[in-house]
XYZ file of C-alpha atoms in Angstrom:
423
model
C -21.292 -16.635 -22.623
C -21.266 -19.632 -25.156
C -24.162 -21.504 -25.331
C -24.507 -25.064 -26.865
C -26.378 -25.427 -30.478
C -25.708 -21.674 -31.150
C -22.946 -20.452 -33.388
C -20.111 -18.307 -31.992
C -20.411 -14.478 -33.403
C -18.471 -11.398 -32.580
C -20.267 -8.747 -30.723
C -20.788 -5.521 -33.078
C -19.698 -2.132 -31.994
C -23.366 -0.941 -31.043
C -23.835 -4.060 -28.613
C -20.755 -2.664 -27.028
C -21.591 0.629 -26.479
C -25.211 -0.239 -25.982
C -24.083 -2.026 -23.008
C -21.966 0.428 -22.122
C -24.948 3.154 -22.525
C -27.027 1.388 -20.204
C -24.571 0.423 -17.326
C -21.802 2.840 -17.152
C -21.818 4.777 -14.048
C -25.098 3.134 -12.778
C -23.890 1.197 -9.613
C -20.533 3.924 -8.508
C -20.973 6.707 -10.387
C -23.775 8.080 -8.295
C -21.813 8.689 -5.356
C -25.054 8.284 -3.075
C -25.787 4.983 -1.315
C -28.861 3.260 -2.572
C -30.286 -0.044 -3.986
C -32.960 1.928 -6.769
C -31.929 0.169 -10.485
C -32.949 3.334 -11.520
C -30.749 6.187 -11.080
C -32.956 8.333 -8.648
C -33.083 11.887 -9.610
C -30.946 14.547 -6.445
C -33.122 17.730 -5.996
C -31.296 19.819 -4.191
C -29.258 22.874 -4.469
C -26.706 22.188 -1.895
C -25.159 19.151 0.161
C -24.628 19.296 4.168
C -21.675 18.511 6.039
C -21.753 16.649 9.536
C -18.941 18.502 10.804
C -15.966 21.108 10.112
C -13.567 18.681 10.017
C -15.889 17.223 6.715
C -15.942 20.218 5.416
C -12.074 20.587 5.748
C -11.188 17.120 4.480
C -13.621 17.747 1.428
C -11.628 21.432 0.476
C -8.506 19.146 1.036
C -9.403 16.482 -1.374
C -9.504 13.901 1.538
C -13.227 13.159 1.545
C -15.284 13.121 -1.786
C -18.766 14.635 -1.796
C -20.778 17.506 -3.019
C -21.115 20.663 -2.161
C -23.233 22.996 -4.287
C -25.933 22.031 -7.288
C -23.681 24.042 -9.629
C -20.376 22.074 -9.160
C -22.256 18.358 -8.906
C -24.888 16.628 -8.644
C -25.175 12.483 -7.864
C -27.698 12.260 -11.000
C -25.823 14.488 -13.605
C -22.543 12.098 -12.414
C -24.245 9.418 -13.601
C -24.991 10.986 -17.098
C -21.593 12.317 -17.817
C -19.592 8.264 -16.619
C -21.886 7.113 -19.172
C -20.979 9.654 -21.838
C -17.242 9.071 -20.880
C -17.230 5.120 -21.161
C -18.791 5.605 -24.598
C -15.771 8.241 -25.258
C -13.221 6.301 -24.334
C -12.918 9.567 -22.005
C -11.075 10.408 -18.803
C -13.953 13.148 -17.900
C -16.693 14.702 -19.423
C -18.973 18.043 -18.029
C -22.278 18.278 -19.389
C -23.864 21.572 -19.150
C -27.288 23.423 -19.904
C -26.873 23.209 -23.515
C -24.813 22.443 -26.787
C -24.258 25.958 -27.188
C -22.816 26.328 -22.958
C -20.638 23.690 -24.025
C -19.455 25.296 -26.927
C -18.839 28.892 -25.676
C -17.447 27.934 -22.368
C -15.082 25.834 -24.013
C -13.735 28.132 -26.710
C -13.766 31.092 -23.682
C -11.603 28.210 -21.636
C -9.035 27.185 -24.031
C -8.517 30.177 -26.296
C -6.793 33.048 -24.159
C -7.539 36.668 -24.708
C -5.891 38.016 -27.799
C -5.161 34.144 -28.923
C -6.071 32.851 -32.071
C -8.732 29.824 -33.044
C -9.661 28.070 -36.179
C -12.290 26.901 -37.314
C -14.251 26.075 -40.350
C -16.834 27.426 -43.293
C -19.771 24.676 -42.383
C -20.618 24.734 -38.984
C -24.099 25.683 -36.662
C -25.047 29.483 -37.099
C -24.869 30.009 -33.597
C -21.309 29.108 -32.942
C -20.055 31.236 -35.570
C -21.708 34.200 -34.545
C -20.135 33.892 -31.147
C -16.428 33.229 -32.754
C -16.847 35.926 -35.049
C -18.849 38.469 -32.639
C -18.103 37.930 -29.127
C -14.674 36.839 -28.944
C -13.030 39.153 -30.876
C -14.045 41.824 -27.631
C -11.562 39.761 -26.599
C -8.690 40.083 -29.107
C -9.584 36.985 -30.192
C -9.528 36.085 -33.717
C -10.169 33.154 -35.840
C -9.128 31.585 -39.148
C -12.420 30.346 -41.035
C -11.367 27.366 -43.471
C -12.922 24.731 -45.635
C -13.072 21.440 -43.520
C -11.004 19.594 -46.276
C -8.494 21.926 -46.677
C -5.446 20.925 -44.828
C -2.897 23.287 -46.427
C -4.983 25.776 -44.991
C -4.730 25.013 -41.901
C -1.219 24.112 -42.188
C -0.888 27.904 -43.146
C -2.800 28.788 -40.282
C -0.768 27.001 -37.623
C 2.462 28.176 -39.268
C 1.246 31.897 -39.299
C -0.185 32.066 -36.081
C -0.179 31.197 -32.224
C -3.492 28.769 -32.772
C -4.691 27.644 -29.419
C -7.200 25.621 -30.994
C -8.884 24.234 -33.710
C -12.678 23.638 -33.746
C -14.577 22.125 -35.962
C -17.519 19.958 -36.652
C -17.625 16.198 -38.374
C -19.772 16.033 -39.938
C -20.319 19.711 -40.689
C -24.016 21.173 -40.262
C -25.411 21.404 -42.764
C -23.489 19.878 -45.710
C -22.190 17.014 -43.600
C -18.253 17.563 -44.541
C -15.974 14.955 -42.719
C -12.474 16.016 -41.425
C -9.863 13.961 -41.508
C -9.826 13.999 -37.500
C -6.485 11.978 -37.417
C -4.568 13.904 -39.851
C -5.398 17.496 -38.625
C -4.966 16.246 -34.948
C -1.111 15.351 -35.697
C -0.261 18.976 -37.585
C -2.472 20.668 -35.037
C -0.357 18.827 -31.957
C 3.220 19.568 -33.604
C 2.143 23.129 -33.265
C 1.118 22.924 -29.945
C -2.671 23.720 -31.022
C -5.298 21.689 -29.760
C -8.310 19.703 -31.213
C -12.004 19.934 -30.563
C -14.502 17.963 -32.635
C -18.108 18.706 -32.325
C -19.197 15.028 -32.485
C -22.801 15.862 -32.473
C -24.248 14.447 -36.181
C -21.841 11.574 -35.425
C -23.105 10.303 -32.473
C -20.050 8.437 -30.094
C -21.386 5.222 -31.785
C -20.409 6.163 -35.397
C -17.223 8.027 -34.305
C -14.885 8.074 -31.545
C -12.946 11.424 -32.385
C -10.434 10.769 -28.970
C -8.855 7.466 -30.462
C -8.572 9.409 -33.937
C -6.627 11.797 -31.697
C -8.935 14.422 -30.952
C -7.943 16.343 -27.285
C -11.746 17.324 -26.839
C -14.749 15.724 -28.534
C -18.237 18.115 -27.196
C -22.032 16.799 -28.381
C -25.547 19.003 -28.265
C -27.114 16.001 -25.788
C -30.285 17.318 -26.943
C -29.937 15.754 -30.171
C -29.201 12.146 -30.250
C -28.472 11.052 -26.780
C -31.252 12.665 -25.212
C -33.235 11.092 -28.262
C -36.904 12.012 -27.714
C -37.073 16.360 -28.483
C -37.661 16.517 -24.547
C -34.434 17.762 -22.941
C -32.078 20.430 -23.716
C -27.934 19.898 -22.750
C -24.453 19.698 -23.977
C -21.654 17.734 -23.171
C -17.271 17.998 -23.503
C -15.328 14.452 -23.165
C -11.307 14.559 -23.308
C -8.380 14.283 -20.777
C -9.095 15.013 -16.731
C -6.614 18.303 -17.321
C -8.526 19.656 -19.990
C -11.952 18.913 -19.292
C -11.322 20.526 -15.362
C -9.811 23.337 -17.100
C -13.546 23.910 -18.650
C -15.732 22.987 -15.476
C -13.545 25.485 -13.524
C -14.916 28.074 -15.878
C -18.312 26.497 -16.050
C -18.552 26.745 -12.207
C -18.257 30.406 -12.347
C -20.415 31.127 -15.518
C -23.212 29.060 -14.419
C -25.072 27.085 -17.024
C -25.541 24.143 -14.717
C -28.248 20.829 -15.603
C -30.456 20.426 -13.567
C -30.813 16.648 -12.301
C -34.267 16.142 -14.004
C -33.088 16.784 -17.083
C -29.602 14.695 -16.767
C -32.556 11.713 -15.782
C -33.512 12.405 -19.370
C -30.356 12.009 -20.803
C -29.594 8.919 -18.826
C -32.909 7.639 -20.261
C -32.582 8.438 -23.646
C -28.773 7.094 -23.456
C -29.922 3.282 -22.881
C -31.548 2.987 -26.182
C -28.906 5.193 -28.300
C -27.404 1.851 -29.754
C -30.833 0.813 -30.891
C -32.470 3.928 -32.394
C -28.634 5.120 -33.988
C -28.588 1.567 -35.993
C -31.894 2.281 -37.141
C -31.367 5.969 -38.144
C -27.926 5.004 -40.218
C -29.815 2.439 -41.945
C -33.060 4.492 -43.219
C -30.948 7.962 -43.316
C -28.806 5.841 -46.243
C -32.065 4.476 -47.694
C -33.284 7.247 -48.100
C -30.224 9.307 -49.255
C -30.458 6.617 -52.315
C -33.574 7.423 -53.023
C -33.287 11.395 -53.083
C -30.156 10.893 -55.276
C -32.028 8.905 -57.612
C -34.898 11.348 -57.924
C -35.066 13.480 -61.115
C -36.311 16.325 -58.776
C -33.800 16.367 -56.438
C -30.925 18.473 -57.667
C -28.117 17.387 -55.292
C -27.758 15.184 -51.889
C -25.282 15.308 -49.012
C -24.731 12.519 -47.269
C -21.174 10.533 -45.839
C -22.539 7.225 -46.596
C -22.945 8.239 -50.448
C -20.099 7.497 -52.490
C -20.542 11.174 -54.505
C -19.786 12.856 -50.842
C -16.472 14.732 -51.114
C -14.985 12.559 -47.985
C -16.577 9.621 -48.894
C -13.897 7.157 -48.368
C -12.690 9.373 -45.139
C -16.034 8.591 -44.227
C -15.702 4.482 -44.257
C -12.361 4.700 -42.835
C -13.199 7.068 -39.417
C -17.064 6.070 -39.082
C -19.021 3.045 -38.558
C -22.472 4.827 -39.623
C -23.207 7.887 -41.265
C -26.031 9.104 -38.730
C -29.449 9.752 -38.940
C -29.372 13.006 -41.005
C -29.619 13.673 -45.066
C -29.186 17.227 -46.201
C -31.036 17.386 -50.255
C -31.450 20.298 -52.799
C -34.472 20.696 -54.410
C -34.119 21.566 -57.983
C -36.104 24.719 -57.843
C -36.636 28.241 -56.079
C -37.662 29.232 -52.884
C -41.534 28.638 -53.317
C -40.798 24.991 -55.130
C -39.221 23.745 -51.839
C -41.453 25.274 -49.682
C -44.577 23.284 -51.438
C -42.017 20.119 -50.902
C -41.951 20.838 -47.274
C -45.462 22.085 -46.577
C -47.009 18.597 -48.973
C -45.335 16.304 -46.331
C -47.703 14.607 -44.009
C -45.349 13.608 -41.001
C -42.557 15.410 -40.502
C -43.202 18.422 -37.951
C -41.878 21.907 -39.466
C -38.925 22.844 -36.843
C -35.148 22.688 -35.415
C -33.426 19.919 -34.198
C -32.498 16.295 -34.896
C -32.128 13.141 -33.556
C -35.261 12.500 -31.723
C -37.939 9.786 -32.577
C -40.233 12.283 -34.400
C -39.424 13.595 -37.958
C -38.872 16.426 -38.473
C -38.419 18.787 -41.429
C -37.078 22.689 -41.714
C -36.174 24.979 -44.277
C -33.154 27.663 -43.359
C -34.267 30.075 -45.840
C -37.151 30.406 -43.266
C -35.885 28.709 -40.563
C -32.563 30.523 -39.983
C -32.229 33.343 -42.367
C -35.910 34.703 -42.771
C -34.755 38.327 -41.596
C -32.001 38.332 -44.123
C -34.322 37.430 -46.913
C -36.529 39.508 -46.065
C -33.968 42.286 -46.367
C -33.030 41.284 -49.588
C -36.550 41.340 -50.975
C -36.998 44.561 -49.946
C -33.349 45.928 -51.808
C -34.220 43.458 -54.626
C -37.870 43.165 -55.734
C -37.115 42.261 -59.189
C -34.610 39.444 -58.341
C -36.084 36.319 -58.580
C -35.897 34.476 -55.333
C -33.631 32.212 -56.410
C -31.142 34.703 -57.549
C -31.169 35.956 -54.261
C -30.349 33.094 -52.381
C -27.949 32.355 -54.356
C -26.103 36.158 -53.851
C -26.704 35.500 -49.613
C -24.989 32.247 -49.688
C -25.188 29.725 -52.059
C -27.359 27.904 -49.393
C -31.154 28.948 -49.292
C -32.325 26.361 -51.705
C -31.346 23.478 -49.223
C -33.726 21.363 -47.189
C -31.746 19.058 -44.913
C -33.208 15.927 -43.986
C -33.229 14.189 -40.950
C -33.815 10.509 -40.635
C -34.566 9.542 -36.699
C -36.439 5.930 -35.627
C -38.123 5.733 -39.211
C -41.162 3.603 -38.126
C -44.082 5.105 -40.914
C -43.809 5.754 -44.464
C -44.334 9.019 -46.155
C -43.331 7.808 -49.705
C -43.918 5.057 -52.388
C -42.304 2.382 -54.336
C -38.968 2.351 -52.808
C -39.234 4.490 -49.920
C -42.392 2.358 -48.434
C -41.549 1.459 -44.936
C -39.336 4.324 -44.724
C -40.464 7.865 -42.586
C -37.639 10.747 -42.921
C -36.637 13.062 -40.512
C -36.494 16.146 -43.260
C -34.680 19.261 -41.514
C -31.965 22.491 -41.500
C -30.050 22.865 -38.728
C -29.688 26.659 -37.509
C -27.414 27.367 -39.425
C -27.283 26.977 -43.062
């Protein structure tokens, strides 16, 4: 709408998919008659039919409704046409959990005694299941570094890959694959693509246009956007994406409608707290890298990140999360950690709070344990480095920086300091 005495400008990406956050699937998507701007929240575990015949039309595919709280529900519609329109998506099934989403996808698309790959940085939990569970299934899985293409190449040439899954950016060391690339060697084998789009966000990357088949998010994190609400989410083709909730039906894992409120909630203000988390998260990636006590940063928007430029050209933002060395052992990092006033000491990301965690302790406290025990006389930071190169790493995690927690050039700027689960 033009308006006279005000310049013309071209509305950015976020105001786009801010709008789209806020309206998509608001006024059809509920399929429920009602006049509430809110979407109202459906508790109920089943749907009622007036008659047989309703009940026949519905199994035909002649009358759309709902029949059972696993298979539907009018709120969680709502949630998953908004997560769609930001996807550029023909469907998307959100679940219980990031981790649902994951394993009922991978347990959907990769066929008993098929083969996946995937790659080196990714969340803990997801490669225990690839490497754990599915191989009960014949199952097995080429692990590769997320920038090495001739790898893959190898992989597709030397195997039947179903699919390849991977994360971009990687937890914890925020890799970045070349999504378009790998998607056209993966399709000329016949293998498909999954991108874990969580520490992206869809406002900083749309992984379908870059020809991705499946694009999955931990809702809890970003969209859900305020640490109260767990849930995952897959986007891609109709086909694909009903070839998961058929699965998902039987498995279970359902959200329950109060919690799809939340992410409908949260979802309206994603453009605004996303722009504000890329901005401070590179701030304060600067800063770190500029510190003589900081030993190394990771962070797409930094021009010393391996994918740097792959970065600029697939993202418009580089998300809300900094992952930082500290240059010193085990004890060094944990006085970093334990001096900060803010952030709170635990998991996740994305939320308003800050939040700081260390996966020496965080994710791999047994293990070092286990070493000290072997190893007494290695120093701690020997040991780390014999586990996995990894345990000296804080990651950092810059949500809705509002407070300060530093001086001179951080002032103004609160950080969101944490490790994934996997690390």
């Amino acid at each position: 709408v033009g308006v006279e005495g005000l310049p013309k400008s071209k509305p950015s990406v976020f105001s786009y998919d801010g709008s789209l956050a806020i309206h998509a699937g608001e006024r059809s998507g509920r399929g429920i008659v009602t006049d509430a701007i809110t979407t109202p929240v459906v508790n109920t575990s089943a749907y009622f039919f007036d008659n047989t015949a309703q009940l026949i039309d519905f199994k035909e595919k002649r009358r759309a409704s709902f029949e059972y709280g696993r298979y539907g529900n009018p709120t969680t519609v709502v949630a998953e046409e908004k997560i769609s329109a930001l996807e550029g998506a023909e469907s998307t099934l959100i679940m219980a959990s990031g981790m649902c989403a994951s394993t009922v996808l991978l347990l959907a698309l990769v066929p008993a005694g098929g083969h996946l790959v995937t790659t080196t940085d990714c969340y803990r939990k997801t490669r225990i299941f690839i490497e754990t569970i599915l191989p009960r299934m014949g199952i097995k899985a080429t692990v590769i570094d997320p920038a090495d293409v001739g790898a893959l190449e190898s992989a597709l040439n030397e195997n039947n890959v179903s699919l390849f899954f991977t994360e971009s950016p990687t937890n914890p060391f925020l890799r970045c694959v070349d999504i378009k690339h790998v998607s056209e060697l993966c399709h000329q084998k016949g293998a498909l693509v999954c991108i874990d789009g969580t520490f992206a966000t869809p406002l900083n990357q749309k992984a379908l246009a870059l020809g991705a088949d499946l694009v999955l998010h931990s809702a809890t994190k970003y969209l859900g956007g305020h640490n109260d609400v767990l849930a995952g989410c897959i986007s891609g083709s109709m086909k694909l994406v009903s070839e998961v909730r058929n699965l998902h039906h039987i498995l279970g894992g359902a959200l329950n409608p109060n919690a799809a409120y939340l992410i409908i909630r949260g979802m309206k203000t994603l453009h605004l707290r996303v722009q504000q988390q890329n901005s401070t998260a590179l701030g304060m990636a600067e800063i770190l890298e500029a510190h003589p006590k900081v030993k190394r940063v990771y962070y797409p928007g930094l021009q010393s990140h391996p994918e740097y430029d792959l970065a600029k050209r697939q993202m418009t933002g580089f998300g809300g999360v900094v992952s930082f060395e500290v240059d010193g052992d085990l004890q060094t990092t944990i006085k970093f950690v334990d001096s900060l006033r803010i952030p709170y000491i635990a998991p996740s990301f994305g939320g308003c709070e800050s939040i700081v965690d260390q996966p020496a302790i965080m994710s791999y406290w047994y293990s070092l344990k286990f070493c000290f025990i072997l190893f007494p006389r290695f120093t701690v930071f020997v040991i780390l480095i014999a586990m996995v190169l990894l345990c000296a790493l804080v990651n950092i995690y810059l949500c809705n920086l509002t407070n300060s927690t530093t001086k001179g050039k951080s002032k103004g700027v609160s950080c969101n300091i944490r490790s994934p689960d996997n690390s």
